[in-house]
CSV table of C-alpha atoms in Angstrom, one decimal:
chain,number,residue,atom,x,y,z
N,232,MET,CA,-0.4,0.2,-0.4
N,233,GLU,CA,1.8,3.1,-0.7
N,234,ILE,CA,1.2,5.8,1.6
N,235,PRO,CA,0.1,9.5,0.6
N,236,LEU,CA,2.3,11.6,3.5
N,237,SER,CA,5.6,10.5,3.7
N,238,PHE,CA,7.9,9.1,6.5
N,239,GLU,CA,9.2,13.0,7.3
N,240,LEU,CA,5.9,14.4,7.9
N,241,LEU,CA,4.4,12.2,9.4
N,242,ARG,CA,7.1,12.6,12.4
N,243,VAL,CA,6.7,16.5,12.5
N,244,ILE,CA,2.9,15.4,12.7
N,245,TRP,CA,2.8,13.4,15.1
N,246,TRP,CA,6.0,15.6,17.7
N,247,ALA,CA,3.0,18.3,16.4
N,248,LEU,CA,0.0,16.7,17.7
N,249,LEU,CA,2.1,15.4,21.4
N,250,GLY,CA,2.7,18.2,21.7
N,251,VAL,CA,-0.9,19.7,21.0
N,252,LEU,CA,-2.3,16.5,23.6
N,253,LEU,CA,0.0,17.5,26.9
N,254,ILE,CA,-0.8,21.6,26.1
N,255,GLY,CA,-5.1,20.4,26.0
N,256,PHE,CA,-3.9,18.2,29.0
N,257,ALA,CA,-2.0,21.9,30.9
N,258,ILE,CA,-5.1,24.2,29.8
N,259,THR,CA,-8.1,21.6,31.2
N,260,ASP,CA,-6.8,19.9,34.0
N,261,GLY,CA,-3.9,22.9,34.6
N,262,PHE,CA,-7.1,25.2,36.0
N,263,ASP,CA,-7.7,22.0,38.6
N,264,LEU,CA,-4.8,21.4,39.5
N,265,GLY,CA,-4.3,24.8,40.8
N,266,VAL,CA,-7.5,25.3,42.3
N,267,ALA,CA,-7.4,22.7,44.2
N,268,GLY,CA,-4.4,23.5,45.1
N,269,LEU,CA,-5.3,27.4,45.8
N,270,LEU,CA,-8.0,25.9,47.7
N,271,PRO,CA,-6.4,26.1,51.4
N,272,PHE,CA,-5.5,29.6,51.1
N,273,VAL,CA,-8.9,31.0,48.8
N,274,ALA,CA,-11.3,29.1,50.7
N,275,ARG,CA,-10.9,29.2,54.7
N,276,THR,CA,-14.7,27.7,55.9
N,277,ASP,CA,-16.5,24.9,54.5
N,278,ALA,CA,-19.2,26.3,52.9
N,279,GLU,CA,-15.6,28.5,50.6
N,280,ARG,CA,-14.2,25.7,50.7
N,281,ARG,CA,-16.8,23.8,49.3
N,282,LEU,CA,-17.9,26.8,46.5
N,283,ALA,CA,-13.6,26.5,45.8
N,284,ILE,CA,-14.3,22.5,44.6
N,285,ASN,CA,-17.9,23.4,43.0
N,286,THR,CA,-15.9,25.1,40.2
N,287,VAL,CA,-14.5,21.7,39.0
N,288,GLY,CA,-16.1,18.6,40.4
N,289,PRO,CA,-18.8,18.6,37.6
N,290,THR,CA,-15.7,19.0,34.8
N,291,TRP,CA,-11.8,17.1,36.3
N,292,GLU,CA,-13.1,13.5,35.4
N,293,GLY,CA,-13.2,15.1,31.6
N,294,ASN,CA,-11.2,17.0,31.9
N,295,GLN,CA,-8.4,14.2,32.5
N,296,VAL,CA,-8.8,11.9,29.0
N,297,TRP,CA,-5.7,14.5,27.8
N,298,LEU,CA,-3.4,13.0,30.1
N,299,ILE,CA,-4.9,9.7,29.1
N,300,LEU,CA,-4.3,10.5,25.2
N,301,GLY,CA,-0.9,12.2,25.9
N,302,GLY,CA,0.1,9.3,28.1
N,303,GLY,CA,-1.3,6.7,24.2
N,304,ALA,CA,0.8,8.7,21.8
N,305,ILE,CA,3.6,8.9,23.3
N,306,PHE,CA,3.0,4.7,23.8
N,307,ALA,CA,1.8,4.6,20.0
N,308,ALA,CA,3.5,6.7,18.2
N,309,TRP,CA,6.9,7.3,19.8
N,310,PRO,CA,7.5,3.6,21.8
N,311,LEU,CA,11.5,4.8,22.5
N,312,VAL,CA,10.4,7.3,24.1
N,313,TYR,CA,7.5,6.1,26.0
N,314,ALA,CA,9.9,2.2,27.4
N,315,VAL,CA,13.0,5.1,28.1
N,316,SER,CA,10.5,7.4,30.4
N,317,PHE,CA,7.5,5.9,31.6
N,318,SER,CA,10.7,3.1,32.6
N,319,SER,CA,13.6,5.4,33.9
N,320,PHE,CA,10.4,7.6,35.6
N,321,TYR,CA,8.9,4.7,37.6
N,322,LEU,CA,9.0,6.5,40.8
N,323,ALA,CA,8.1,10.0,40.1
N,324,MET,CA,5.4,8.4,37.2
N,325,PHE,CA,4.4,6.8,40.9
N,326,VAL,CA,4.4,9.7,43.6
N,327,VAL,CA,2.3,11.6,39.8
N,328,LEU,CA,-0.4,9.1,40.0
N,329,ALA,CA,-1.0,8.7,43.5
N,330,SER,CA,-1.2,12.1,43.8
N,331,LEU,CA,-3.6,12.3,41.1
N,332,ILE,CA,-6.1,9.6,42.9
N,333,LEU,CA,-6.2,11.4,46.0
N,334,ARG,CA,-8.1,14.1,44.1
N,335,PRO,CA,-11.2,11.6,42.7
N,336,VAL,CA,-11.5,10.5,46.5
N,337,ALA,CA,-11.7,13.0,48.0
N,338,PHE,CA,-13.8,14.7,45.9
N,339,LYS,CA,-16.3,11.3,46.0
N,340,TYR,CA,-15.5,11.4,50.5
N,341,ARG,CA,-15.0,14.5,51.4
N,342,SER,CA,-18.7,15.5,51.9
N,343,LYS,CA,-19.6,12.0,53.6
N,344,ARG,CA,-19.0,13.0,56.8
N,345,GLU,CA,-19.9,16.5,58.1
N,346,ASP,CA,-16.8,16.0,61.0
N,347,PRO,CA,-14.3,19.3,60.2
N,348,ARG,CA,-11.0,17.0,60.6
N,349,TRP,CA,-12.3,14.5,58.2
N,350,ARG,CA,-13.4,17.6,55.7
N,351,ARG,CA,-10.3,18.6,56.6
N,352,PHE,CA,-7.5,16.0,55.8
N,353,TRP,CA,-9.5,14.9,52.4
N,354,ASP,CA,-8.8,19.2,51.5
N,355,TRP,CA,-5.1,18.8,51.7
N,356,ALA,CA,-5.7,15.8,50.4
N,357,LEU,CA,-7.3,18.0,47.6
N,358,PHE,CA,-4.2,20.4,47.8
N,359,THR,CA,-1.6,17.4,46.8
N,360,GLY,CA,-3.0,16.3,44.8
N,361,GLY,CA,-3.2,19.8,42.7
N,362,PHE,CA,0.4,21.2,44.1
N,363,VAL,CA,3.0,17.8,43.9
N,364,PRO,CA,1.6,17.1,40.0
N,365,ALA,CA,2.4,20.0,38.9
N,366,LEU,CA,5.3,20.2,40.8
N,367,ILE,CA,6.7,16.9,39.5
N,368,PHE,CA,5.7,18.1,35.7
N,369,GLY,CA,7.7,20.6,36.0
N,370,VAL,CA,10.5,18.6,37.4
N,371,ALA,CA,10.7,15.7,34.9
N,372,VAL,CA,10.0,18.9,32.1
N,373,GLY,CA,12.9,20.2,33.6
N,374,ASN,CA,15.3,17.0,32.9
N,375,VAL,CA,14.0,16.6,30.1
N,376,LEU,CA,15.8,20.2,28.4
N,377,VAL,CA,19.0,18.4,31.0
N,378,GLY,CA,19.1,15.0,30.1
N,379,ALA,CA,18.1,12.2,31.2
N,380,PRO,CA,20.9,9.9,33.0
N,381,PHE,CA,21.0,6.8,30.2
N,382,ARG,CA,22.5,4.9,27.3
N,383,MET,CA,21.7,1.9,25.3
N,384,ASN,CA,24.2,-0.9,24.3
N,385,ASP,CA,24.6,-1.9,20.7
N,386,ASP,CA,21.0,-4.7,21.4
N,387,MET,CA,19.4,-1.2,22.3
N,388,ARG,CA,19.4,-2.5,25.6
N,389,ILE,CA,18.2,1.0,27.6
N,390,PHE,CA,20.1,1.3,31.4
N,391,TRP,CA,19.6,3.5,33.8
N,392,ASP,CA,21.9,5.2,35.4
N,393,GLY,CA,19.9,8.3,37.2
N,394,SER,CA,17.9,8.1,40.7
N,395,PHE,CA,15.1,9.8,42.2
N,396,PHE,CA,16.4,12.3,44.3
N,397,GLY,CA,18.8,12.7,40.6
N,398,LEU,CA,15.6,14.4,39.6
N,399,LEU,CA,15.3,17.2,41.6
N,400,ASN,CA,18.6,19.2,40.4
N,401,PRO,CA,18.8,23.2,40.8
N,402,PHE,CA,17.4,23.9,36.6
N,403,ALA,CA,15.1,20.6,37.2
N,404,LEU,CA,13.3,22.6,40.3
N,405,LEU,CA,13.1,26.1,38.6
N,406,CYS,CA,11.1,24.7,36.0
N,407,GLY,CA,8.5,22.8,39.3
N,408,LEU,CA,8.5,26.7,40.5
N,409,LEU,CA,7.8,27.6,37.0
N,410,SER,CA,4.9,24.8,36.1
N,411,VAL,CA,2.7,26.1,39.8
N,412,THR,CA,3.4,29.0,39.0
N,413,MET,CA,1.4,28.7,35.9
N,414,LEU,CA,-0.7,26.2,36.8
N,415,PHE,CA,-0.9,27.6,39.3
N,416,LEU,CA,-2.6,31.3,37.9
N,417,HIS,CA,-4.6,29.8,36.0
N,418,GLY,CA,-6.4,28.7,38.6
N,419,ALA,CA,-6.7,31.2,40.0
N,420,ALA,CA,-8.2,33.0,36.8
N,421,TRP,CA,-11.1,30.4,36.6
N,422,LEU,CA,-11.7,30.8,40.2
N,423,SER,CA,-11.8,34.5,40.2
N,424,MET,CA,-14.2,32.9,36.6
N,425,LYS,CA,-16.9,30.4,37.7
N,426,THR,CA,-17.2,31.6,41.5
N,427,GLU,CA,-20.0,34.4,43.2
N,428,TYR,CA,-19.5,37.5,43.7
N,429,GLY,CA,-17.7,37.3,47.0
N,430,VAL,CA,-14.7,36.3,49.8
N,431,VAL,CA,-13.6,33.6,46.9
N,432,ARG,CA,-12.9,35.5,44.4
N,433,ASP,CA,-11.7,37.9,45.6
N,434,ARG,CA,-8.7,35.8,47.7
N,435,ALA,CA,-8.1,34.8,43.7
N,436,ARG,CA,-8.4,37.6,42.1
N,437,ALA,CA,-5.9,38.8,45.6
N,438,TYR,CA,-3.1,36.0,44.5
N,439,ALA,CA,-3.3,35.9,40.6
N,440,PRO,CA,-0.9,39.0,40.3
N,441,ILE,CA,1.3,37.0,42.4
N,442,PHE,CA,1.9,34.1,40.5
N,443,ALA,CA,1.9,36.3,37.0
N,444,PHE,CA,4.3,37.8,38.1
N,445,ALA,CA,6.5,34.5,39.9
N,446,SER,CA,5.7,33.2,36.5
N,447,ILE,CA,7.1,35.9,34.6
N,448,VAL,CA,10.4,35.8,36.3
N,449,LEU,CA,10.8,32.0,36.7
N,450,PHE,CA,10.1,31.5,32.7
N,451,ALA,CA,13.0,34.7,32.2
N,452,LEU,CA,15.5,33.0,34.8
N,453,ALA,CA,14.6,29.4,33.3
N,454,GLY,CA,15.2,31.1,29.3
N,455,ALA,CA,18.7,32.7,31.1
N,456,TRP,CA,19.6,29.2,32.5
N,457,VAL,CA,19.4,27.6,29.4
N,458,ALA,CA,21.1,30.1,27.3
N,459,PHE,CA,24.2,30.7,29.5
N,460,GLY,CA,24.2,27.0,31.2
N,461,ASP,CA,25.8,24.1,29.8
N,462,LEU,CA,21.7,23.2,28.4
N,463,GLY,CA,21.2,22.2,24.9
N,464,TYR,CA,22.6,18.9,22.5
N,465,GLN,CA,23.2,19.2,18.7
N,466,VAL,CA,23.2,16.9,15.9
N,467,THR,CA,26.2,16.0,14.5
N,468,ASN,CA,25.7,13.9,11.3
N,469,THR,CA,23.2,14.3,8.6
N,470,VAL,CA,21.0,11.9,9.7
N,471,ALA,CA,17.6,10.8,7.2
N,472,ALA,CA,14.3,12.5,8.5
N,473,ASP,CA,13.1,10.1,6.8
N,474,GLY,CA,15.1,6.4,7.9
N,475,PRO,CA,15.1,3.4,9.7
N,476,SER,CA,14.2,4.6,13.1
N,477,ASN,CA,17.1,3.3,15.2
N,478,PRO,CA,19.0,6.5,17.5
N,479,ARG,CA,22.9,4.1,16.8
N,480,PHE,CA,22.4,6.2,13.2
N,481,THR,CA,22.2,9.6,15.4
N,482,GLU,CA,25.8,11.9,16.1
N,483,THR,CA,24.8,14.1,20.0
N,484,VAL,CA,27.3,15.8,21.3
N,485,ARG,CA,26.3,17.8,24.4
N,486,GLU,CA,26.5,22.3,23.9
N,487,GLY,CA,25.9,24.7,26.0
N,488,GLY,CA,23.0,26.9,24.6
N,489,ALA,CA,21.9,24.9,21.8
N,490,TRP,CA,18.2,25.0,23.0
N,491,LEU,CA,18.3,28.5,21.1
N,492,SER,CA,19.5,27.3,18.0
N,493,ASN,CA,16.3,27.5,16.7
N,494,TYR,CA,15.0,30.3,17.3
N,495,GLY,CA,18.0,31.1,13.8
N,496,ARG,CA,16.8,28.8,12.0
N,497,TYR,CA,13.8,29.2,12.9
N,498,PRO,CA,12.7,32.4,13.4
N,499,TRP,CA,8.4,32.7,13.6
N,500,MET,CA,9.7,29.9,17.0
N,501,VAL,CA,10.2,32.6,18.6
N,502,ILE,CA,6.6,33.4,18.6
N,503,ALA,CA,6.7,30.7,21.8
N,504,PRO,CA,7.7,32.5,24.2
N,505,VAL,CA,7.0,35.5,22.9
N,506,LEU,CA,3.2,33.9,24.3
N,507,GLY,CA,5.1,32.7,27.3
N,508,PHE,CA,5.2,36.7,28.1
N,509,GLY,CA,3.2,37.5,26.9
N,510,GLY,CA,-0.2,35.5,28.3
N,511,ALA,CA,1.1,36.3,32.2
N,512,ALA,CA,1.7,40.2,31.3
N,513,LEU,CA,-2.3,39.7,29.7
N,514,ALA,CA,-3.5,38.6,32.6
N,515,LEU,CA,-2.3,40.4,34.2
N,516,PHE,CA,-4.2,43.9,32.2
N,517,GLY,CA,-7.5,41.5,32.9
N,518,LEU,CA,-6.8,41.8,36.5
N,519,ARG,CA,-6.0,45.6,36.6
N,520,SER,CA,-8.8,46.3,35.0
N,521,ASN,CA,-11.6,44.1,35.7
N,522,SER,CA,-11.7,41.9,33.0
N,523,GLU,CA,-12.6,37.3,34.1
N,524,ALA,CA,-12.2,36.8,30.6
N,525,LEU,CA,-8.8,39.0,29.6
N,526,THR,CA,-7.6,36.7,33.0
N,527,PHE,CA,-8.4,33.6,32.3
N,528,ILE,CA,-7.4,33.9,28.0
N,529,GLY,CA,-3.2,35.4,29.1
N,530,SER,CA,-3.5,32.4,32.0
N,531,LYS,CA,-4.3,29.5,29.2
N,532,LEU,CA,-2.4,31.7,26.8
N,533,SER,CA,1.5,32.1,28.9
N,534,VAL,CA,0.3,28.0,29.2
N,535,VAL,CA,0.5,27.5,25.7
N,536,GLY,CA,3.3,29.3,25.4
N,537,ILE,CA,5.6,27.8,28.2
N,538,ILE,CA,5.1,24.3,26.7
N,539,SER,CA,4.9,25.1,23.2
N,540,THR,CA,9.3,27.0,23.9
N,541,VAL,CA,9.9,23.3,25.5
N,542,GLY,CA,9.3,22.0,22.2
N,543,VAL,CA,9.8,24.0,19.6
N,544,SER,CA,13.3,25.1,21.8
N,545,MET,CA,14.2,21.4,21.8
N,546,PHE,CA,13.0,20.1,17.9
N,547,PRO,CA,14.0,17.5,17.4
N,548,PHE,CA,14.5,16.2,20.4
N,549,ILE,CA,12.5,15.0,21.7
N,550,LEU,CA,14.3,12.6,24.9
N,551,PRO,CA,17.8,14.1,24.9
N,552,SER,CA,20.9,11.6,27.4
N,553,SER,CA,23.1,13.3,29.3
N,554,VAL,CA,25.1,10.4,30.7
N,555,ASP,CA,25.4,8.7,26.4
N,556,PRO,CA,24.5,11.7,23.4
N,557,ASN,CA,24.1,8.7,21.0
N,558,ALA,CA,21.7,7.9,22.6
N,559,SER,CA,18.9,11.0,22.4
N,560,LEU,CA,15.8,10.0,21.4
N,561,THR,CA,14.4,12.7,18.3
N,562,VAL,CA,12.1,13.2,16.0
N,563,TRP,CA,13.6,10.9,13.2
N,564,ASN,CA,15.0,8.5,15.2
N,565,ALA,CA,12.2,7.2,18.2
N,566,SER,CA,9.4,7.2,16.0
N,567,SER,CA,6.4,4.2,14.9
N,568,SER,CA,6.6,2.6,11.1
N,569,HIS,CA,5.2,5.1,8.2
N,570,MET,CA,2.5,3.1,8.2
N,571,THR,CA,1.7,3.3,12.1
N,572,LEU,CA,1.7,6.5,12.2
N,573,PHE,CA,-0.6,6.8,8.6
N,574,VAL,CA,-3.0,4.7,10.3
N,575,MET,CA,-2.8,6.4,14.1
N,576,LEU,CA,-3.4,9.8,11.4
N,577,ILE,CA,-7.0,8.5,10.2
N,578,VAL,CA,-8.3,7.9,13.9
N,579,THR,CA,-6.9,10.8,15.4
N,580,ALA,CA,-8.8,13.4,12.7
N,581,VAL,CA,-12.0,11.0,12.8
N,582,LEU,CA,-11.7,11.0,16.8
N,583,LEU,CA,-10.1,13.6,17.9
N,584,PRO,CA,-13.4,16.2,16.9
N,585,ILE,CA,-15.5,14.4,18.6
N,586,VAL,CA,-13.7,14.7,22.0
N,587,LEU,CA,-13.4,18.8,20.9
N,588,ALA,CA,-16.9,19.1,20.2
N,589,TYR,CA,-18.3,17.2,23.3
N,590,THR,CA,-15.2,19.3,25.9
N,591,ALA,CA,-16.9,21.9,24.2
N,592,TRP,CA,-20.2,20.6,24.6
N,593,ALA,CA,-19.9,19.8,28.3
N,594,PHE,CA,-18.3,24.4,29.0
N,595,LYS,CA,-20.9,24.9,27.9
N,596,VAL,CA,-23.7,22.7,29.6
N,597,MET,CA,-22.0,22.9,32.8
N,598,TRP,CA,-21.0,27.0,32.3
N,599,GLY,CA,-22.2,29.5,34.7
N,600,ARG,CA,-21.0,31.2,37.9
N,601,VAL,CA,-21.1,28.6,40.8
N,602,THR,CA,-23.2,29.9,44.5
N,603,THR,CA,-23.1,29.0,47.3
N,604,GLU,CA,-26.9,28.4,48.0
N,605,ALA,CA,-27.6,26.4,44.7
N,606,ILE,CA,-24.4,24.9,46.7
N,607,ALA,CA,-26.9,24.6,50.0
N,608,LYS,CA,-29.9,23.5,47.6
N,609,GLY,CA,-28.4,20.9,44.9
N,610,ASP,CA,-26.4,17.1,44.9
N,611,TYR,CA,-23.2,19.1,45.4
N,612,TYR,CA,-19.8,17.9,46.5
């Protein structure tokens, strides 16, 4: 069967689709994580906490679909990346999953008893389920930029030379803090738009400028670290973009500041960091002008820009190796077969619009501010 799209083009399409899925998760479930992380600070009474929780209660399960789609895309389109990352970062992923599991348990059990200590326990469980994943996701991205400590032998058997605490290097922690501030800004913007006029909304609006400013500062610090630190990798030989998926055909060297070289070759990529800074600035402007829509749009654009900056800066790398650069995984050497990518693209072209349409419909149906009066009368969390 002749495939109408080239192998090179399909690889680039799936690289872009992977980014879209990860951004989709950060935009949708990101404000869920932000709201959960902000819960102990914006809501001080049981009624206030129920108000905050119910802004995300109806939609958080659907939002997690994007995380599943992202994991599935890595497994099917980039099997080598899946094999290295899901096995090497196993303990970190276990911590993330354990934290994420706390959320549905807390949602279901928090209101089963009226004991304040019982509810306070589950409130802190929700905080953990929001803060820890936001932090670990950022730490993971930081380690991807630094390079993961894995290597391969001649049979492409994978060996991991790192440790869980080795992942907590200074640059990765900086990225983790950036992830927290970015998603907490998103959560604060969501709360200011979804809660009734009152103390919860006011507190969310008071915290939002802090996280917006912190996002700008931390994003700038991360960029400076990349520019002046020993970060970045370069492919030194000519690799066939439509060649076989074998990392051993790629010769790679570590080169400080190399993650910025794409902006010279493809100037349009500068749109990504501009969105990262501009989105946070727009959120600040929205807060000052009392426009909740602008604040939320700004927080979303900031999420899109910051995550996109990582992807376009690293292209064609997906997961570089810090101990054996020649084992680094790229768009050209780590994908599934030509036929697999094509069949997956057809399935995605059919199913992804359905997911998008259903998501849009669900948010439309459940739109509107959450009020304490409605919570007191209805069956809410």
